[in-house]
Each structure stands twice: as C-alpha cells, then as structure tokens.
XYZ file of C-alpha atoms in Angstrom:
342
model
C 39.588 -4.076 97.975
C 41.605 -7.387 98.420
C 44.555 -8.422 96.810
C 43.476 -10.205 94.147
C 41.457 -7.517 92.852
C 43.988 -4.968 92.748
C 45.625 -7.754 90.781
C 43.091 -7.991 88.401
C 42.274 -4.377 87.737
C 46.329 -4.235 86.869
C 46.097 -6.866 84.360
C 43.249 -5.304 82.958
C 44.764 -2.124 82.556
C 47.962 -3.446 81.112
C 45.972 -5.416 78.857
C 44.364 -1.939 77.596
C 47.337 0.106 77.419
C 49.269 -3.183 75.191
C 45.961 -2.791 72.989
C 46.080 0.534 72.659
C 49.764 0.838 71.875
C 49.018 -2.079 69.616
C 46.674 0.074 67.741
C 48.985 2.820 67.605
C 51.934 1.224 65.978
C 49.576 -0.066 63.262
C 47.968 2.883 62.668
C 51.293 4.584 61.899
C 52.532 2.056 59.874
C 49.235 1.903 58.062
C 49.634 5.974 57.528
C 53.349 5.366 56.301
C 51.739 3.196 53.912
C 49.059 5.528 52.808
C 51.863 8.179 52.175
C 54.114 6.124 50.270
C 51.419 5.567 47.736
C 50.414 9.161 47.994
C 54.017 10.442 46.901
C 54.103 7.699 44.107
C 51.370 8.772 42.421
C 52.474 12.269 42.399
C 55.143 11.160 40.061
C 52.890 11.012 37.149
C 49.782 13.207 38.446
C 51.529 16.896 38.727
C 50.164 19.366 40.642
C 46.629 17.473 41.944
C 47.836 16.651 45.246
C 44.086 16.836 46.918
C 42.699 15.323 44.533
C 45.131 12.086 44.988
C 44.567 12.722 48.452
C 41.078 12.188 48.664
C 40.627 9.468 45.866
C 42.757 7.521 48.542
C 40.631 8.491 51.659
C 37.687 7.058 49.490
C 39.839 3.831 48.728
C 40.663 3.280 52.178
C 37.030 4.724 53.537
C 35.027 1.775 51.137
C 33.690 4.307 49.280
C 33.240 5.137 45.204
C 34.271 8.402 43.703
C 33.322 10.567 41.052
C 35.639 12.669 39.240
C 35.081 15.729 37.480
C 36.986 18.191 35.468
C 37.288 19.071 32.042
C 38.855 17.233 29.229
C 43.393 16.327 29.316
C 43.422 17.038 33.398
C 44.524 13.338 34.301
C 41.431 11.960 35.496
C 42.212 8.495 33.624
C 45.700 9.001 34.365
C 44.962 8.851 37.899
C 42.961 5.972 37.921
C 45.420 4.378 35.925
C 48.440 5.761 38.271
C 46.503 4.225 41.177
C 45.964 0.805 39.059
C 49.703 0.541 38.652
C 50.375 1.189 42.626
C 47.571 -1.429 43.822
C 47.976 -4.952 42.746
C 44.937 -5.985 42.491
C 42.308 -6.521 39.260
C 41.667 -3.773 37.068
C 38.676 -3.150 34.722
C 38.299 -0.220 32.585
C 34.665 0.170 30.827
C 34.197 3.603 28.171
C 30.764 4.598 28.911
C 28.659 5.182 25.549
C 25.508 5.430 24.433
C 25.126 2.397 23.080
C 26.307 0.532 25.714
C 24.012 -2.363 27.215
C 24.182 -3.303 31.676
C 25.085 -6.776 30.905
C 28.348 -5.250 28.904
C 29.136 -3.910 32.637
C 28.008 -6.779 34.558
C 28.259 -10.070 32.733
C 25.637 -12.440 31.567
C 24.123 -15.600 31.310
C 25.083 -17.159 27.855
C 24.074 -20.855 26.591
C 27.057 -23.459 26.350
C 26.432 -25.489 23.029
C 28.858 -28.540 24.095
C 27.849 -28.443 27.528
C 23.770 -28.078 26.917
C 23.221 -25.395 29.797
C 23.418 -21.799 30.703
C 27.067 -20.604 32.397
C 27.296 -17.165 33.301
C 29.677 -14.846 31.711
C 31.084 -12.331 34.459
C 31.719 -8.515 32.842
C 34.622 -5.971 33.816
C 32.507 -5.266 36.889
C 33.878 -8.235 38.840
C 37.434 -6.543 39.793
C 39.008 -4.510 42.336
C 39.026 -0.715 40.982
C 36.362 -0.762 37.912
C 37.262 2.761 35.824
C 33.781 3.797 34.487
C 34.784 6.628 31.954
C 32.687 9.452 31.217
C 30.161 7.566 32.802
C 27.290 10.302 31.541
C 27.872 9.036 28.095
C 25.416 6.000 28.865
C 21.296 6.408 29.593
C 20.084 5.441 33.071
C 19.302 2.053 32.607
C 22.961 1.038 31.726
C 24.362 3.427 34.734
C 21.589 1.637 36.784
C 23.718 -1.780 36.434
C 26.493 -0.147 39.327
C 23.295 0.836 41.443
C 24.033 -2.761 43.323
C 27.257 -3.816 42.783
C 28.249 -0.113 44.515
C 25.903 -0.566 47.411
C 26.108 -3.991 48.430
C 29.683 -5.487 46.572
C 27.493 -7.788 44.805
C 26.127 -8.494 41.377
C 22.752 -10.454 40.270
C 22.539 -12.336 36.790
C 19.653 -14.489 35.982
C 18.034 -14.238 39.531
C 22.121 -15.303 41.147
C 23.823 -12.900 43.319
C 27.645 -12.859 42.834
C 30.295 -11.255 45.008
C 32.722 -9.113 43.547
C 36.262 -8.662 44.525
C 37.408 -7.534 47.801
C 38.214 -4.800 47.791
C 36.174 -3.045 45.128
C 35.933 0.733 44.083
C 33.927 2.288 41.773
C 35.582 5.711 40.223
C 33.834 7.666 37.505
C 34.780 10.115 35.368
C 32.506 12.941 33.821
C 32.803 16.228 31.817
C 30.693 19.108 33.493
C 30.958 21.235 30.390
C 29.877 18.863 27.617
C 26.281 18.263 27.642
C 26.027 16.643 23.843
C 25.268 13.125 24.116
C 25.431 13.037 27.748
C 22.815 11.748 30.600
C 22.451 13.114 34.170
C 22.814 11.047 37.067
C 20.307 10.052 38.865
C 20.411 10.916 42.612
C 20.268 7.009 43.430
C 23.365 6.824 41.920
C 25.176 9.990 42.662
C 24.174 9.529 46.627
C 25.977 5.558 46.169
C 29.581 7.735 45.564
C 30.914 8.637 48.853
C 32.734 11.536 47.905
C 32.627 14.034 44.103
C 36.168 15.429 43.292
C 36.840 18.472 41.311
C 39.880 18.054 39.261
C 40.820 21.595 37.901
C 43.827 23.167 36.050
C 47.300 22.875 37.703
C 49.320 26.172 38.459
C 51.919 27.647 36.086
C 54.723 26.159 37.528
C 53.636 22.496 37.551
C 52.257 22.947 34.368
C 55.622 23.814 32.882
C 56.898 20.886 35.365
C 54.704 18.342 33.930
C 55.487 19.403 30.409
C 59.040 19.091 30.826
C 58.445 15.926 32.601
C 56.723 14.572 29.549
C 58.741 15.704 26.722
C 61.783 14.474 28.727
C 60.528 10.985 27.998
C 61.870 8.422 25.493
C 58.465 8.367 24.170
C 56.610 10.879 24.589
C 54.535 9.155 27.553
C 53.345 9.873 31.537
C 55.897 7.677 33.285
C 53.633 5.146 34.052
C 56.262 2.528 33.856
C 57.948 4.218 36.772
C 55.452 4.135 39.086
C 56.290 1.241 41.712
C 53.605 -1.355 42.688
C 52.947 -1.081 46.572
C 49.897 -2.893 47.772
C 48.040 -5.661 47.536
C 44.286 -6.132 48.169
C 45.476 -7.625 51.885
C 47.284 -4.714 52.709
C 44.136 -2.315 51.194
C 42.009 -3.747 53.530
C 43.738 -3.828 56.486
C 44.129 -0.273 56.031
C 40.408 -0.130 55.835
C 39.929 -2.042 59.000
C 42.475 0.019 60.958
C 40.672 3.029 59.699
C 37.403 1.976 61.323
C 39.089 1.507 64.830
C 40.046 5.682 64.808
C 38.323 6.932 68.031
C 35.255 9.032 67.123
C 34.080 10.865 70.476
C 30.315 11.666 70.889
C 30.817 15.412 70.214
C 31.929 14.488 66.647
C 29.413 12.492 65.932
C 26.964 15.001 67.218
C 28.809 17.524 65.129
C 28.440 15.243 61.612
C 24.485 14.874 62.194
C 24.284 18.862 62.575
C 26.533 19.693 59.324
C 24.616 17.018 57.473
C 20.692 18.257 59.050
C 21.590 22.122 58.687
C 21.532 21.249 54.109
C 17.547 19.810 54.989
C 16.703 23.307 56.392
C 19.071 25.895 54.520
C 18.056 28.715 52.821
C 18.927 28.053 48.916
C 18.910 24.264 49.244
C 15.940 22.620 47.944
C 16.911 19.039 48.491
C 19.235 18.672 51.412
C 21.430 15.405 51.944
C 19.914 12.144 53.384
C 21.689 9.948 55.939
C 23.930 7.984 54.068
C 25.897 10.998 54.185
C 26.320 11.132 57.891
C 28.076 7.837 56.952
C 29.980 8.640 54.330
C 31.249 12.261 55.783
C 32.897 10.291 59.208
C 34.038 7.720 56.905
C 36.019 9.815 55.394
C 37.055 11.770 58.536
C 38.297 8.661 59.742
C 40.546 8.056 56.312
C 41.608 11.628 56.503
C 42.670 11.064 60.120
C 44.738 7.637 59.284
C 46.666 9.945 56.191
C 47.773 12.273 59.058
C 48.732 9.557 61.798
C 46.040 10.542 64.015
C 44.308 8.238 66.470
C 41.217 10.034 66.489
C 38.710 12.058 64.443
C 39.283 16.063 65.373
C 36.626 18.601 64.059
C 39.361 20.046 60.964
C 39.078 16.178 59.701
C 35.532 16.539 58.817
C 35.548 20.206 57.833
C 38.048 18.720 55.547
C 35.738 16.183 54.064
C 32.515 18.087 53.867
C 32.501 19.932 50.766
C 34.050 16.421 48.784
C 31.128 14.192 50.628
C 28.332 16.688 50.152
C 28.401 18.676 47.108
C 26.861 15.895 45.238
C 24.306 15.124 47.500
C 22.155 18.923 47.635
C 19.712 20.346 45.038
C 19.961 24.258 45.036
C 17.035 26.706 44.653
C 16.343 27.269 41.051
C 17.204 31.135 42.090
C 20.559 30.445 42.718
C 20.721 27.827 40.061
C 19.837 30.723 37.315
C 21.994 32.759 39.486
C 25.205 30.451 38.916
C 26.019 30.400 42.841
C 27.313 26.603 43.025
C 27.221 24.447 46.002
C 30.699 24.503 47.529
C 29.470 28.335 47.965
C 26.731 26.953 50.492
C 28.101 23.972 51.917
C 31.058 26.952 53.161
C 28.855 28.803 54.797
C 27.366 26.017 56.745
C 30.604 25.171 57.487
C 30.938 29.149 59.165
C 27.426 28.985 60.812
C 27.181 25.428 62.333
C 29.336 25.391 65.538
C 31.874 23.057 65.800
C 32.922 21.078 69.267
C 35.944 22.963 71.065
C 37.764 20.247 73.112
C-alpha cells in the first residue's frame, strides 16, 4: 500500500468518525429537546406519563394517534397541552353525526364578484388537527382523513393540496359509549401508527391534580403556564434525526417476525399487514431518540408493540365473547417470539 493511500483511507476514516460524532451531538440535543417538552406537558397532564410519552414518539415518528379512554381523563387536554408547547397551526374539529367531509377538508365555493370557483381550505390544512370523538361521525365523513393521513395531502374538485409540514392526526374516542357512535373502519384505524390507552391516574396524583386545580385563580388546568418550545423547524428536524438511528439487520429481522407471528396466531383472526412493520420501527426509532440512544435495541420495540399493534388484529369471536382483549395476545407473542441477543 503506498503512501498516498494510507493517506486516503485516514481521511476517510476521520471523515466517518467527524460524521458520526456529528450525529451524536445532534441526537442528544434532539433528545434534550424531546424531554423538555415531555416534562412540560406533565405540568398540566398528571399522572399519564406514557401516554405523553408515546403521543410524542408518534409526533416525532410521522405518525397519527388514536386515543382512547373514558370520559374527564385529559385526552383533549393533552392535545391541547401539546398545542400550547408546539408553535405551529392548530385545528380542532368535534366529530358529530351530522357532520359533512368537506366541513373537515374545505371546499370549492363560487366567488360572486370574482365570477369563478376559489377553494375554501377546512381545519384539516394545519399542523396537529384534534379530531374529537372521532366515532361520533359515519364512515363517509371519517373517510375524508383516509388521504390527508396517508399521503399529507388533500383533493378538492379533482386538485391535490399539501397540508402543513408537519402534520398529525390525533383522535379521540370513548370505548364504552356505543350510542350514536360508528366503528372505524380498518382503512382508517391501520393509517394511525400507534392506539393509546388513557386510563385512570393513581390515588396520589389524583389528589395531586385536584389540588393542582383548585389551587388555581380560576378554577382551570394551567394551560397558561405551559411554555411554548418548538417550532415546526425544530419538529422536523427531530424527525429527520430520528430516521438516521442505526437499525442493525437482526432488528429488522426481529420486527418482520413480531409483526408475521399475529397472521398465524392462535386467537387472531385477522393479523396485522405490513404497514405495521413500518410503523412498529418507526416508533422504535422515536423511542430510541427519547432515551439518547444511537441505535434501535430489542426493549425499544418490545416497548412499542402493544401501542403499534393492538389496533391492527381481529380476535377470534371465542375470545371476543370471552372478553380476553388484545394486549393479552400481543404479550404473549411478545414471550414466544425470540428476540436477537447481541
């Protein structure tokens, strides 16, 4: 090897190691980031810590959430929370029955003094759109976020519009209520990257949170408190350093196994299709920029895989009538499918 070689494969090298301590630094400034607006949220939302948690993974994964959980548990209030924090647009649209997909995604409306069409753009052109109780409207209206979740994109009188960047659907529903209410349809449900189950806090944080909220001048959540720390730049260079997380072979071998064991499991009639390969190391890699790590370990997606895929199976109507519920199964998978070792 001559001179000039050895020369070369030095500059090379320091080249990689400047790029990789590059990548480092902004990765753990990135996480700093994510944690900042973690903590601030907690202000208002008491005692839901994984479920702020992983409504940021999706923000900074591109990917829509659904929330679930009964009625006065802060579903709104989070949305809201994380409004306040990010300072970008804001829509909020109240599902009902009676509500028509052009309400949702705009319109093309005739201009009297101008003689011709111009196109009247609904709440669904924004950063985070709030679709409350979003199984309050029939299937054709929840059909109008069928595009506009998959592609960013909205089409009104044959033209396709961008939305803005970035742009998150979350969803609220009430699992209990079933008056007046709609199902999903499994287009739609398999379009949100992860389903979060918002449940009662503990004693203690309840009587925290009450005392928090009667200590108020009046009577509110604290909303006003809550600092505003991003902009849509800094939101998506998050998601861009989040995509350059290492992901070695044996983790992506170990996604496609977690994801192909639901198609063959005993109880699970309708096992999950590929887009939730995607979404499940999508949100390994979020997960792994929250706790400053450069790479995707097996715990990250264990982590993610009951959020990413407890939307996306169909139990056996046995244990459907028998009240087992998915997060039962998905476990077990977990337990059964092997995970890599080094």
């Amino acid at each position: 090897m001559t001179d000039s070689n050895i020369n070369n494969d030095s500059i090379e090298n320091n080249k990689a190691a400047d790029a990789d301590e590059s990548l480092q630094n902004r990765l753990q400034q990135a996480s700093t980031v994510a944690n900042n607006l973690l903590n601030e949220i907690k202000k208002v939302l008491i005692g839901q810590d994984a479920v702020i948690e992983q409504v940021l993974i999706a923000l900074i994964a591109r990917g829509h959430v659904l929330i679930e959980g009964v009625p006065g548990l802060g579903k709104t209030l989070l949305v809201r929370s994380l409004a306040k924090c990010f300072g970008g647009q804001f829509s909020r649209v109240q599902f009902t029955p009676d509500l028509m997909p052009s309400d949702v995604t705009g319109h093309a409306m005739f201009n009297m003094a101008k003689q011709e069409f111009e196109i009247r753009r609904g709440p669904a052109f924004t950063n985070l759109l709030l679709a409350d109780e979003i199984n309050r409207a029939p299937a054709k209206t929840q059909a109008a976020l069928l595009e506009v979740m998959q592609e960013g994109q909205i089409t009104i009188e044959g033209e396709s519009f961008k939305t803005g960047e970035p742009f998150m659907v979350l969803a609220t529903q009430n699992p209990i209520e079933q008056e007046g209410t709609y199902p999903l349809p499994e287009a739609e449900l398999d379009r949100f990257m992860l389903k979060v189950i918002i449940d009662y806090p503990s004693e203690s944080d309840e009587q925290f949170m009450l005392r928090q909220v009667t200590s108020q001048a009046q009577g509110g959540f604290g909303l006003e408190h809550i600092r505003t720390l991003l902009k849509p730049a800094h939101v998506l260079s998050l998601q861009k350093i989040a995509e350059q997380i290492t992901v070695d072979e044996q983790i992506l071998q170990y996604v496609v196994k977690l994801v192909r064991a639901t198609r063959s499991w005993s109880g699970i009639s309708r096992g999950a299709g590929p887009r939730a390969c995607i979404a499940l190391l999508s949100a390994a890699r979020a997960y792994a920029l929250l706790s400053n790590n450069s790479f995707v370990t097996p715990d990250d997606v264990k982590k993610m895989f009951i959020p990413a895929l407890r939307h996306r199976i169909l139990l056996s109507p046995e244990l459907a009538i028998e009240g087992v519920a998915a997060e039962r199964i998905l476990h077990n998978i977990l337990l059964q499918v092997e995970a890599p070792r080094h």
